[in-house]
mmCIF file of C-alpha atoms and ligand atoms in Angstrom:
data_model
loop_
_atom_site.group_PDB
_atom_site.id
_atom_site.type_symbol
_atom_site.label_atom_id
_atom_site.label_comp_id
_atom_site.label_asym_id
_atom_site.label_seq_id
_atom_site.Cartn_x
_atom_site.Cartn_y
_atom_site.Cartn_z
ATOM 1 C CA UNK R 1 118.734 106.862 78.645
ATOM 2 C CA UNK R 2 115.870 106.150 81.252
ATOM 3 C CA UNK R 3 115.835 108.781 83.978
ATOM 4 C CA UNK R 4 114.058 107.999 87.363
ATOM 5 C CA UNK R 5 113.925 109.787 90.615
ATOM 6 C CA UNK R 6 113.502 108.573 94.231
ATOM 7 C CA UNK R 7 112.028 110.652 97.406
ATOM 8 C CA UNK R 8 110.952 110.111 101.081
ATOM 9 C CA UNK R 9 107.921 111.788 102.283
ATOM 10 C CA UNK R 10 105.727 111.809 105.141
ATOM 11 C CA UNK R 11 107.015 110.723 108.579
ATOM 12 C CA UNK R 12 110.575 109.539 108.525
ATOM 13 C CA UNK R 13 111.388 105.866 109.246
ATOM 14 C CA UNK R 14 114.502 103.994 110.012
ATOM 15 C CA UNK R 15 115.275 101.974 106.556
ATOM 16 C CA UNK R 16 114.322 104.680 104.353
ATOM 17 C CA UNK R 17 117.971 105.432 103.536
ATOM 18 C CA UNK R 18 118.591 101.595 102.651
ATOM 19 C CA UNK R 19 115.800 101.618 100.074
ATOM 20 C CA UNK R 20 117.108 105.208 98.560
ATOM 21 C CA UNK R 21 120.364 103.413 98.452
ATOM 22 C CA UNK R 22 119.093 100.296 96.770
ATOM 23 C CA UNK R 23 117.003 102.486 94.200
ATOM 24 C CA UNK R 24 119.943 104.436 93.221
ATOM 25 C CA UNK R 25 122.457 101.483 92.988
ATOM 26 C CA UNK R 26 119.953 99.245 91.018
ATOM 27 C CA UNK R 27 118.972 102.304 88.722
ATOM 28 C CA UNK R 28 122.616 102.709 87.894
ATOM 29 C CA UNK R 29 123.355 98.861 87.419
ATOM 30 C CA UNK R 30 120.597 98.961 84.596
ATOM 31 C CA UNK R 31 122.038 102.094 82.928
ATOM 32 C CA UNK R 32 119.610 104.710 84.297
ATOM 33 C CA UNK R 33 120.328 107.968 85.386
ATOM 34 C CA UNK R 34 119.078 108.533 88.856
ATOM 35 C CA UNK R 35 117.708 111.707 90.449
ATOM 36 C CA UNK R 36 117.128 112.570 94.157
ATOM 37 C CA UNK R 37 113.974 114.674 95.239
ATOM 38 C CA UNK R 38 114.629 116.344 98.516
ATOM 39 C CA UNK R 39 112.127 117.284 101.006
ATOM 40 C CA UNK R 40 109.277 115.032 99.589
ATOM 41 C CA UNK R 41 106.426 116.638 97.353
ATOM 42 C CA UNK R 42 107.205 120.233 98.645
ATOM 43 C CA UNK R 43 110.740 119.904 97.285
ATOM 44 C CA UNK R 44 109.465 118.128 94.191
ATOM 45 C CA UNK R 45 107.257 121.239 93.533
ATOM 46 C CA UNK R 46 110.095 123.767 94.540
ATOM 47 C CA UNK R 47 112.506 121.796 91.979
ATOM 48 C CA UNK R 48 114.829 120.532 94.490
ATOM 49 C CA UNK R 49 115.990 117.524 92.523
ATOM 50 C CA UNK R 50 119.559 116.395 92.092
ATOM 51 C CA UNK R 51 121.217 113.803 90.255
ATOM 52 C CA UNK R 52 122.832 111.114 92.413
ATOM 53 C CA UNK R 53 125.810 108.934 91.860
ATOM 54 C CA UNK R 54 127.041 105.726 93.706
ATOM 55 C CA UNK R 55 129.046 107.759 96.136
ATOM 56 C CA UNK R 56 126.091 109.924 97.083
ATOM 57 C CA UNK R 57 124.643 106.984 98.855
ATOM 58 C CA UNK R 58 127.582 105.436 100.486
ATOM 59 C CA UNK R 59 127.503 104.942 104.191
ATOM 60 C CA UNK R 60 123.755 105.728 104.672
ATOM 61 C CA UNK R 61 122.600 102.058 104.858
ATOM 62 C CA UNK R 62 123.025 102.027 108.393
ATOM 63 C CA UNK R 63 121.592 105.430 109.143
ATOM 64 C CA UNK R 64 118.218 106.431 110.487
ATOM 65 C CA UNK R 65 116.143 109.204 109.384
ATOM 66 C CA UNK R 66 116.191 109.962 105.540
ATOM 67 C CA UNK R 67 119.038 111.943 103.823
ATOM 68 C CA UNK R 68 116.821 113.032 101.230
ATOM 69 C CA UNK R 69 114.640 114.659 104.099
ATOM 70 C CA UNK R 70 110.784 114.782 104.225
ATOM 71 C CA UNK R 71 108.112 117.214 104.485
ATOM 72 C CA UNK R 72 104.179 117.313 105.112
ATOM 73 C CA UNK R 73 102.858 119.428 102.312
ATOM 74 C CA UNK R 74 99.014 119.453 102.192
ATOM 75 C CA UNK R 75 99.108 121.840 99.028
ATOM 76 C CA UNK R 76 100.110 118.647 96.960
ATOM 77 C CA UNK R 77 96.069 117.896 97.356
ATOM 78 C CA UNK R 78 95.592 120.341 94.735
ATOM 79 C CA UNK R 79 95.754 119.270 91.089
ATOM 80 C CA UNK R 80 97.337 122.682 89.900
ATOM 81 C CA UNK R 81 100.185 122.243 92.485
ATOM 82 C CA UNK R 82 100.687 118.342 91.465
ATOM 83 C CA UNK R 83 101.033 120.083 87.973
ATOM 84 C CA UNK R 84 104.079 122.042 88.689
ATOM 85 C CA UNK R 85 105.576 118.820 90.020
ATOM 86 C CA UNK R 86 104.868 116.945 86.870
ATOM 87 C CA UNK R 87 106.281 119.705 84.762
ATOM 88 C CA UNK R 88 109.545 119.697 87.106
ATOM 89 C CA UNK R 89 110.037 116.009 86.433
ATOM 90 C CA UNK R 90 109.335 116.243 82.768
ATOM 91 C CA UNK R 91 111.855 119.181 82.505
ATOM 92 C CA UNK R 92 114.400 116.595 83.514
ATOM 93 C CA UNK R 93 113.194 114.047 81.137
ATOM 94 C CA UNK R 94 112.239 111.939 84.474
ATOM 95 C CA UNK R 95 109.691 109.331 83.469
ATOM 96 C CA UNK R 96 109.646 107.387 86.623
ATOM 97 C CA UNK R 97 109.534 108.108 90.656
ATOM 98 C CA UNK R 98 110.070 105.836 93.470
ATOM 99 C CA UNK R 99 108.280 107.344 96.712
ATOM 100 C CA UNK R 100 108.996 106.010 100.099
ATOM 101 C CA UNK R 101 106.578 106.846 102.815
ATOM 102 C CA UNK R 102 103.224 106.091 104.274
ATOM 103 C CA UNK R 103 99.558 105.891 103.001
ATOM 104 C CA UNK R 104 99.249 110.024 102.454
ATOM 105 C CA UNK R 105 102.539 109.527 100.330
ATOM 106 C CA UNK R 106 100.831 106.644 98.441
ATOM 107 C CA UNK R 107 97.761 109.160 97.802
ATOM 108 C CA UNK R 108 100.171 111.535 96.153
ATOM 109 C CA UNK R 109 102.118 109.119 94.228
ATOM 110 C CA UNK R 110 98.719 107.656 92.866
ATOM 111 C CA UNK R 111 97.442 110.888 91.718
ATOM 112 C CA UNK R 112 101.043 111.657 90.167
ATOM 113 C CA UNK R 113 100.749 108.456 88.225
ATOM 114 C CA UNK R 114 97.287 109.482 86.807
ATOM 115 C CA UNK R 115 99.055 112.424 85.634
ATOM 116 C CA UNK R 116 101.483 110.681 83.609
ATOM 117 C CA UNK R 117 104.587 109.802 85.754
ATOM 118 C CA UNK R 118 105.405 106.340 86.576
ATOM 119 C CA UNK R 119 105.116 106.211 90.317
ATOM 120 C CA UNK R 120 106.068 103.000 92.615
ATOM 121 C CA UNK R 121 105.204 103.316 96.113
ATOM 122 C CA UNK R 122 107.497 101.715 98.930
ATOM 123 C CA UNK R 123 106.101 101.372 102.688
ATOM 124 C CA UNK R 124 107.984 103.398 104.743
ATOM 125 C CA UNK R 125 106.477 104.280 108.248
ATOM 126 C CA UNK R 126 107.025 102.901 111.682
ATOM 127 C CA UNK R 127 103.375 102.614 112.163
ATOM 128 C CA UNK R 128 102.998 99.082 109.994
ATOM 129 C CA UNK R 129 99.703 100.693 108.758
ATOM 130 C CA UNK R 130 99.940 99.761 105.147
ATOM 131 C CA UNK R 131 97.926 96.836 104.397
ATOM 132 C CA UNK R 132 99.764 95.599 101.231
ATOM 133 C CA UNK R 133 102.562 94.528 103.047
ATOM 134 C CA UNK R 134 103.082 92.281 106.056
ATOM 135 C CA UNK R 135 105.830 94.856 107.299
ATOM 136 C CA UNK R 136 106.712 98.561 106.611
ATOM 137 C CA UNK R 137 110.110 99.644 106.424
ATOM 138 C CA UNK R 138 111.061 101.136 109.996
ATOM 139 C CA UNK R 139 108.612 98.869 111.677
ATOM 140 C CA UNK R 140 111.042 96.459 113.247
ATOM 141 C CA UNK R 141 113.610 99.134 114.239
ATOM 142 C CA UNK R 142 110.648 100.846 116.010
ATOM 143 C CA UNK R 143 109.634 98.067 117.768
ATOM 144 C CA UNK R 144 113.123 97.117 119.176
ATOM 145 C CA UNK R 145 113.343 100.672 120.319
ATOM 146 C CA UNK R 146 110.008 100.273 122.095
ATOM 147 C CA UNK R 147 110.831 96.856 123.425
ATOM 148 C CA UNK R 148 114.242 98.161 124.968
ATOM 149 C CA UNK R 149 112.227 100.912 126.547
ATOM 150 C CA UNK R 150 109.719 98.571 128.073
ATOM 151 C CA UNK R 151 112.495 96.215 129.435
ATOM 152 C CA UNK R 152 113.986 99.239 131.168
ATOM 153 C CA UNK R 153 110.556 100.244 132.625
ATOM 154 C CA UNK R 154 110.121 96.788 133.638
ATOM 155 C CA UNK R 155 113.352 97.023 135.902
ATOM 156 C CA UNK R 156 112.057 99.945 137.568
ATOM 157 C CA UNK R 157 108.272 98.931 138.005
ATOM 158 C CA UNK R 158 109.578 95.518 139.382
ATOM 159 C CA UNK R 159 112.007 97.199 141.992
ATOM 160 C CA UNK R 160 108.899 99.352 143.019
ATOM 161 C CA UNK R 161 106.107 97.148 142.868
ATOM 162 C CA UNK R 162 104.433 99.396 140.123
ATOM 163 C CA UNK R 163 102.202 99.258 136.999
ATOM 164 C CA UNK R 164 103.798 101.021 134.177
ATOM 165 C CA UNK R 165 101.422 102.344 131.228
ATOM 166 C CA UNK R 166 103.314 102.901 128.216
ATOM 167 C CA UNK R 167 101.952 104.930 125.266
ATOM 168 C CA UNK R 168 103.387 103.686 121.787
ATOM 169 C CA UNK R 169 103.150 105.132 118.191
ATOM 170 C CA UNK R 170 101.065 103.654 115.507
ATOM 171 C CA UNK R 171 98.190 106.070 114.320
ATOM 172 C CA UNK R 172 95.490 103.913 113.805
ATOM 173 C CA UNK R 173 97.431 100.816 113.857
ATOM 174 C CA UNK R 174 97.961 98.701 116.809
ATOM 175 C CA UNK R 175 101.053 96.413 115.647
ATOM 176 C CA UNK R 176 103.488 98.565 117.421
ATOM 177 C CA UNK R 177 101.992 98.006 120.563
ATOM 178 C CA UNK R 178 100.865 94.509 119.968
ATOM 179 C CA UNK R 179 104.394 93.271 119.118
ATOM 180 C CA UNK R 180 105.813 95.339 121.704
ATOM 181 C CA UNK R 181 103.662 94.148 124.245
ATOM 182 C CA UNK R 182 104.203 90.383 123.299
ATOM 183 C CA UNK R 183 108.001 90.898 123.230
ATOM 184 C CA UNK R 184 107.941 93.017 126.409
ATOM 185 C CA UNK R 185 105.887 90.132 128.478
ATOM 186 C CA UNK R 186 103.211 92.943 129.114
ATOM 187 C CA UNK R 187 99.985 92.255 130.940
ATOM 188 C CA UNK R 188 97.825 94.233 128.854
ATOM 189 C CA UNK R 189 97.623 95.540 125.428
ATOM 190 C CA UNK R 190 95.165 98.290 124.129
ATOM 191 C CA UNK R 191 94.977 99.086 120.625
ATOM 192 C CA UNK R 192 92.641 100.264 118.045
ATOM 193 C CA UNK R 193 92.030 96.792 116.786
ATOM 194 C CA UNK R 194 90.967 95.558 120.611
ATOM 195 C CA UNK R 195 89.189 98.652 121.569
ATOM 196 C CA UNK R 196 89.497 100.072 125.190
ATOM 197 C CA UNK R 197 87.176 98.670 127.793
ATOM 198 C CA UNK R 198 88.048 100.686 131.082
ATOM 199 C CA UNK R 199 86.709 98.091 133.301
ATOM 200 C CA UNK R 200 88.140 95.103 131.759
ATOM 201 C CA UNK R 201 91.580 96.703 131.896
ATOM 202 C CA UNK R 202 91.185 97.728 135.523
ATOM 203 C CA UNK R 203 89.866 94.169 136.424
ATOM 204 C CA UNK R 204 92.532 92.307 134.566
ATOM 205 C CA UNK R 205 95.097 94.584 136.092
ATOM 206 C CA UNK R 206 93.755 93.865 139.625
ATOM 207 C CA UNK R 207 93.748 90.081 139.256
ATOM 208 C CA UNK R 208 97.686 90.219 138.510
ATOM 209 C CA UNK R 209 97.875 92.370 141.668
ATOM 210 C CA UNK R 210 95.883 89.662 143.520
ATOM 211 C CA UNK R 211 97.816 87.066 142.380
ATOM 212 C CA UNK R 212 100.668 88.673 143.907
ATOM 213 C CA UNK R 213 102.593 90.034 140.664
ATOM 214 C CA UNK R 214 105.125 92.525 141.780
ATOM 215 C CA UNK R 215 104.641 94.720 138.778
ATOM 216 C CA UNK R 216 102.619 95.131 135.631
ATOM 217 C CA UNK R 217 103.062 96.662 132.176
ATOM 218 C CA UNK R 218 100.355 98.089 130.138
ATOM 219 C CA UNK R 219 100.921 98.969 126.409
ATOM 220 C CA UNK R 220 98.828 101.588 124.724
ATOM 221 C CA UNK R 221 98.441 103.030 121.179
ATOM 222 C CA UNK R 222 98.489 106.606 121.124
ATOM 223 C CA UNK R 223 95.124 108.568 120.480
ATOM 224 C CA UNK R 224 93.218 105.622 122.295
ATOM 225 C CA UNK R 225 92.875 107.188 125.953
ATOM 226 C CA UNK R 226 94.832 109.904 128.206
ATOM 227 C CA UNK R 227 97.353 107.529 129.709
ATOM 228 C CA UNK R 228 97.751 109.709 132.978
ATOM 229 C CA UNK R 229 94.348 109.608 133.493
ATOM 230 C CA UNK R 230 94.278 105.570 133.118
ATOM 231 C CA UNK R 231 97.233 105.411 135.576
ATOM 232 C CA UNK R 232 95.182 107.434 137.988
ATOM 233 C CA UNK R 233 92.433 104.949 137.832
ATOM 234 C CA UNK R 234 94.807 102.012 137.855
ATOM 235 C CA UNK R 235 96.025 103.224 141.061
ATOM 236 C CA UNK R 236 92.887 103.871 142.574
ATOM 237 C CA UNK R 237 91.073 100.299 141.595
ATOM 238 C CA UNK R 238 94.344 97.867 141.965
ATOM 239 C CA UNK R 239 96.430 99.041 144.555
ATOM 240 C CA UNK R 240 99.465 99.268 142.224
ATOM 241 C CA UNK R 241 101.161 102.333 142.317
ATOM 242 C CA UNK R 242 101.103 103.513 138.684
ATOM 243 C CA UNK R 243 102.977 105.576 136.252
ATOM 244 C CA UNK R 244 102.685 106.680 132.616
ATOM 245 C CA UNK R 245 105.134 106.912 129.998
ATOM 246 C CA UNK R 246 104.832 108.487 126.707
ATOM 247 C CA UNK R 247 107.758 107.401 124.426
ATOM 248 C CA UNK R 248 107.045 109.973 121.695
ATOM 249 C CA UNK R 249 109.224 110.573 118.943
ATOM 250 C CA UNK R 250 112.374 108.326 120.306
ATOM 251 C CA UNK R 251 110.552 105.603 118.496
ATOM 252 C CA UNK R 252 111.150 107.213 114.895
ATOM 253 C CA UNK R 253 114.709 107.469 115.168
ATOM 254 C CA UNK R 254 117.735 105.065 115.627
ATOM 255 C CA UNK R 255 119.986 102.927 113.259
ATOM 256 C CA UNK R 256 117.844 100.731 111.317
ATOM 257 C CA UNK R 257 117.845 96.815 112.538
ATOM 258 C CA UNK R 258 119.224 94.258 109.915
ATOM 259 C CA UNK R 259 115.654 93.373 109.025
ATOM 260 C CA UNK R 260 114.727 96.862 107.810
ATOM 261 C CA UNK R 261 117.920 97.268 106.009
ATOM 262 C CA UNK R 262 117.312 94.039 104.245
ATOM 263 C CA UNK R 263 113.855 94.426 103.417
ATOM 264 C CA UNK R 264 114.130 97.989 102.340
ATOM 265 C CA UNK R 265 117.075 96.894 99.927
ATOM 266 C CA UNK R 266 114.975 94.215 98.349
ATOM 267 C CA UNK R 267 111.946 96.633 97.895
ATOM 268 C CA UNK R 268 114.282 99.283 96.319
ATOM 269 C CA UNK R 269 115.672 96.926 93.695
ATOM 270 C CA UNK R 270 112.111 95.447 93.300
ATOM 271 C CA UNK R 271 110.904 98.995 92.338
ATOM 272 C CA UNK R 272 113.595 99.467 89.589
ATOM 273 C CA UNK R 273 112.770 96.287 88.064
ATOM 274 C CA UNK R 274 109.142 97.535 87.722
ATOM 275 C CA UNK R 275 110.206 100.929 86.353
ATOM 276 C CA UNK R 276 112.608 99.098 83.973
ATOM 277 C CA UNK R 277 109.599 97.083 82.354
ATOM 278 C CA UNK R 278 107.946 100.682 82.296
ATOM 279 C CA UNK R 279 105.174 99.669 84.970
ATOM 280 C CA UNK R 280 103.630 102.148 87.283
ATOM 281 C CA UNK R 281 101.251 102.771 89.618
ATOM 282 C CA UNK R 282 102.264 99.952 91.958
ATOM 283 C CA UNK R 283 102.858 99.696 95.567
ATOM 284 C CA UNK R 284 105.424 97.001 96.805
ATOM 285 C CA UNK R 285 104.980 94.902 99.617
ATOM 286 C CA UNK R 286 106.515 91.819 101.520
ATOM 287 C CA UNK R 287 104.109 88.881 101.615
ATOM 288 C CA UNK R 288 105.915 86.060 103.529
ATOM 289 C CA UNK R 289 109.160 85.776 102.002
ATOM 290 C CA UNK R 290 108.149 87.217 98.768
ATOM 291 C CA UNK R 291 108.070 90.618 97.243
ATOM 292 C CA UNK R 292 104.845 91.380 95.784
ATOM 293 C CA UNK R 293 103.160 94.289 94.090
ATOM 294 C CA UNK R 294 99.427 95.806 93.926
ATOM 295 C CA UNK R 295 97.597 98.546 92.347
ATOM 296 C CA UNK R 296 98.277 101.438 94.507
ATOM 297 C CA UNK R 297 94.439 102.378 94.684
ATOM 298 C CA UNK R 298 93.973 98.674 95.885
ATOM 299 C CA UNK R 299 96.763 98.935 98.352
ATOM 300 C CA UNK R 300 95.129 101.922 99.749
ATOM 301 C CA UNK R 301 91.802 100.426 100.598
ATOM 302 C CA UNK R 302 92.883 96.695 101.677
ATOM 303 C CA UNK R 303 92.215 95.694 105.167
ATOM 304 C CA UNK R 304 95.090 93.897 107.144
ATOM 305 C CA UNK R 305 94.523 90.619 108.727
ATOM 306 C CA UNK R 306 98.495 89.839 109.493
ATOM 307 C CA UNK R 307 98.418 90.722 113.404
ATOM 308 C CA UNK R 308 94.715 89.256 114.130
ATOM 309 C CA UNK R 309 96.073 85.894 115.144
ATOM 310 C CA UNK R 310 98.646 87.277 117.460
ATOM 311 C CA UNK R 311 96.143 88.924 119.569
ATOM 312 C CA UNK R 312 94.923 85.656 121.288
ATOM 313 C CA UNK R 313 98.417 84.887 122.299
ATOM 314 C CA UNK R 314 98.652 87.725 124.827
ATOM 315 C CA UNK R 315 95.470 86.542 126.695
ATOM 316 C CA UNK R 316 96.617 82.952 126.749
ATOM 317 C CA UNK R 317 100.276 84.072 128.279
ATOM 318 C CA UNK R 318 98.994 86.285 130.896
HETATM 319 P P1 ADP P 1 102.529 109.546 105.277
HETATM 320 O O1 ADP P 1 102.919 109.345 104.063
HETATM 321 O O2 ADP P 1 103.591 109.119 106.504
HETATM 322 O O3 ADP P 1 101.146 108.856 105.669
HETATM 323 P P2 ADP P 1 101.053 112.308 105.416
HETATM 324 O O4 ADP P 1 99.904 111.577 105.440
HETATM 325 O O5 ADP P 1 101.618 113.364 105.882
HETATM 326 O O6 ADP P 1 102.374 111.148 105.857
HETATM 327 O O7 ADP P 1 101.469 112.498 103.714
HETATM 328 C C1 ADP P 1 102.555 112.719 103.085
HETATM 329 C C2 ADP P 1 102.315 113.791 101.991
HETATM 330 O O8 ADP P 1 101.701 113.054 100.965
HETATM 331 C C3 ADP P 1 101.335 114.914 102.621
HETATM 332 O O9 ADP P 1 102.141 115.808 103.215
HETATM 333 C C4 ADP P 1 100.937 115.453 101.104
HETATM 334 O O10 ADP P 1 101.990 116.258 100.686
HETATM 335 C C5 ADP P 1 101.044 113.939 100.423
HETATM 336 N N1 ADP P 1 99.487 113.566 100.269
HETATM 337 C C6 ADP P 1 98.768 113.146 101.303
HETATM 338 N N2 ADP P 1 97.363 112.888 101.130
HETATM 339 C C7 ADP P 1 97.469 112.996 99.833
HETATM 340 C C8 ADP P 1 96.330 112.982 98.650
HETATM 341 N N3 ADP P 1 95.191 112.726 98.798
HETATM 342 N N4 ADP P 1 96.408 113.380 97.406
HETATM 343 C C9 ADP P 1 97.792 113.964 97.255
HETATM 344 N N5 ADP P 1 98.882 114.245 97.951
HETATM 345 C C10 ADP P 1 98.649 113.640 99.216
#
């Protein structure tokens, strides 16, 4: 009997549970034994591996976070530590592993794959920073959370004729800021892809003020700049009273939206199909309406062009 395992790793993302559920249920459907690895690569090395049944994944499709837990575990970069993980899996007779996480998680999966465990990567991160898929599991939920926050901030900004600077997550990827900025009707979006030109930003916001706009929203990807400093500069230069809001970790939690649940379910099922054919070392992605898979190595080096076409939209709608 084939034995496979599933785990979540790196930053948690809404929809990871839906993917875990799909892996477990489709593995059982094919007659496999399926195991859950708790707390990412750390738990794998420590042997936190348990057999899962259908019932173990009931009522989780609608829950945020990850019921398997997650961890950051830099020790996994050492080959001797990864060898312990390989031995743990072999002791259970597990030959295939589905890992759900971001690019760090993919790197771990690629190394494990080279050491003889057939690994399949599913993109689980709110940042949408995995180029081998149009969307990552969790992105659409986090996007809705950010848009809800912008809508609320707009109510106050409009009432008080203010500018609101909103910092959102994304690490090195501006998709969350870009999509939220468009959906929230923001005046200006600053992302790693656009870069930050302070004078251009100030001029654009002052133009809004001069056109008698009562409020302005600026959306910024984290790590680009100090939002408090930018707010001070905007206030001095444009005449808008300005406030900065860092949304922080509220963006990571929450019940997954339907899109994330459906995509995660399809990806989980696809992963099991690949393992059934004894295929490993692949990263699953969504391309348009289709599920596709790439060599994990290739997935880690691909460049994204999905959102580039959307940047023009922002300027044209101001
Ligand atoms: P994410 O998967 O969300 O990008 P991290 O970058 O923290 O999150 O990666 C998750 C975990 O993957 C790390 O804590 C580490 O255990 C493992 N990992 C990251 N990079 C590597 C690597 N180069 N080789 C092996 N394991 C890695």
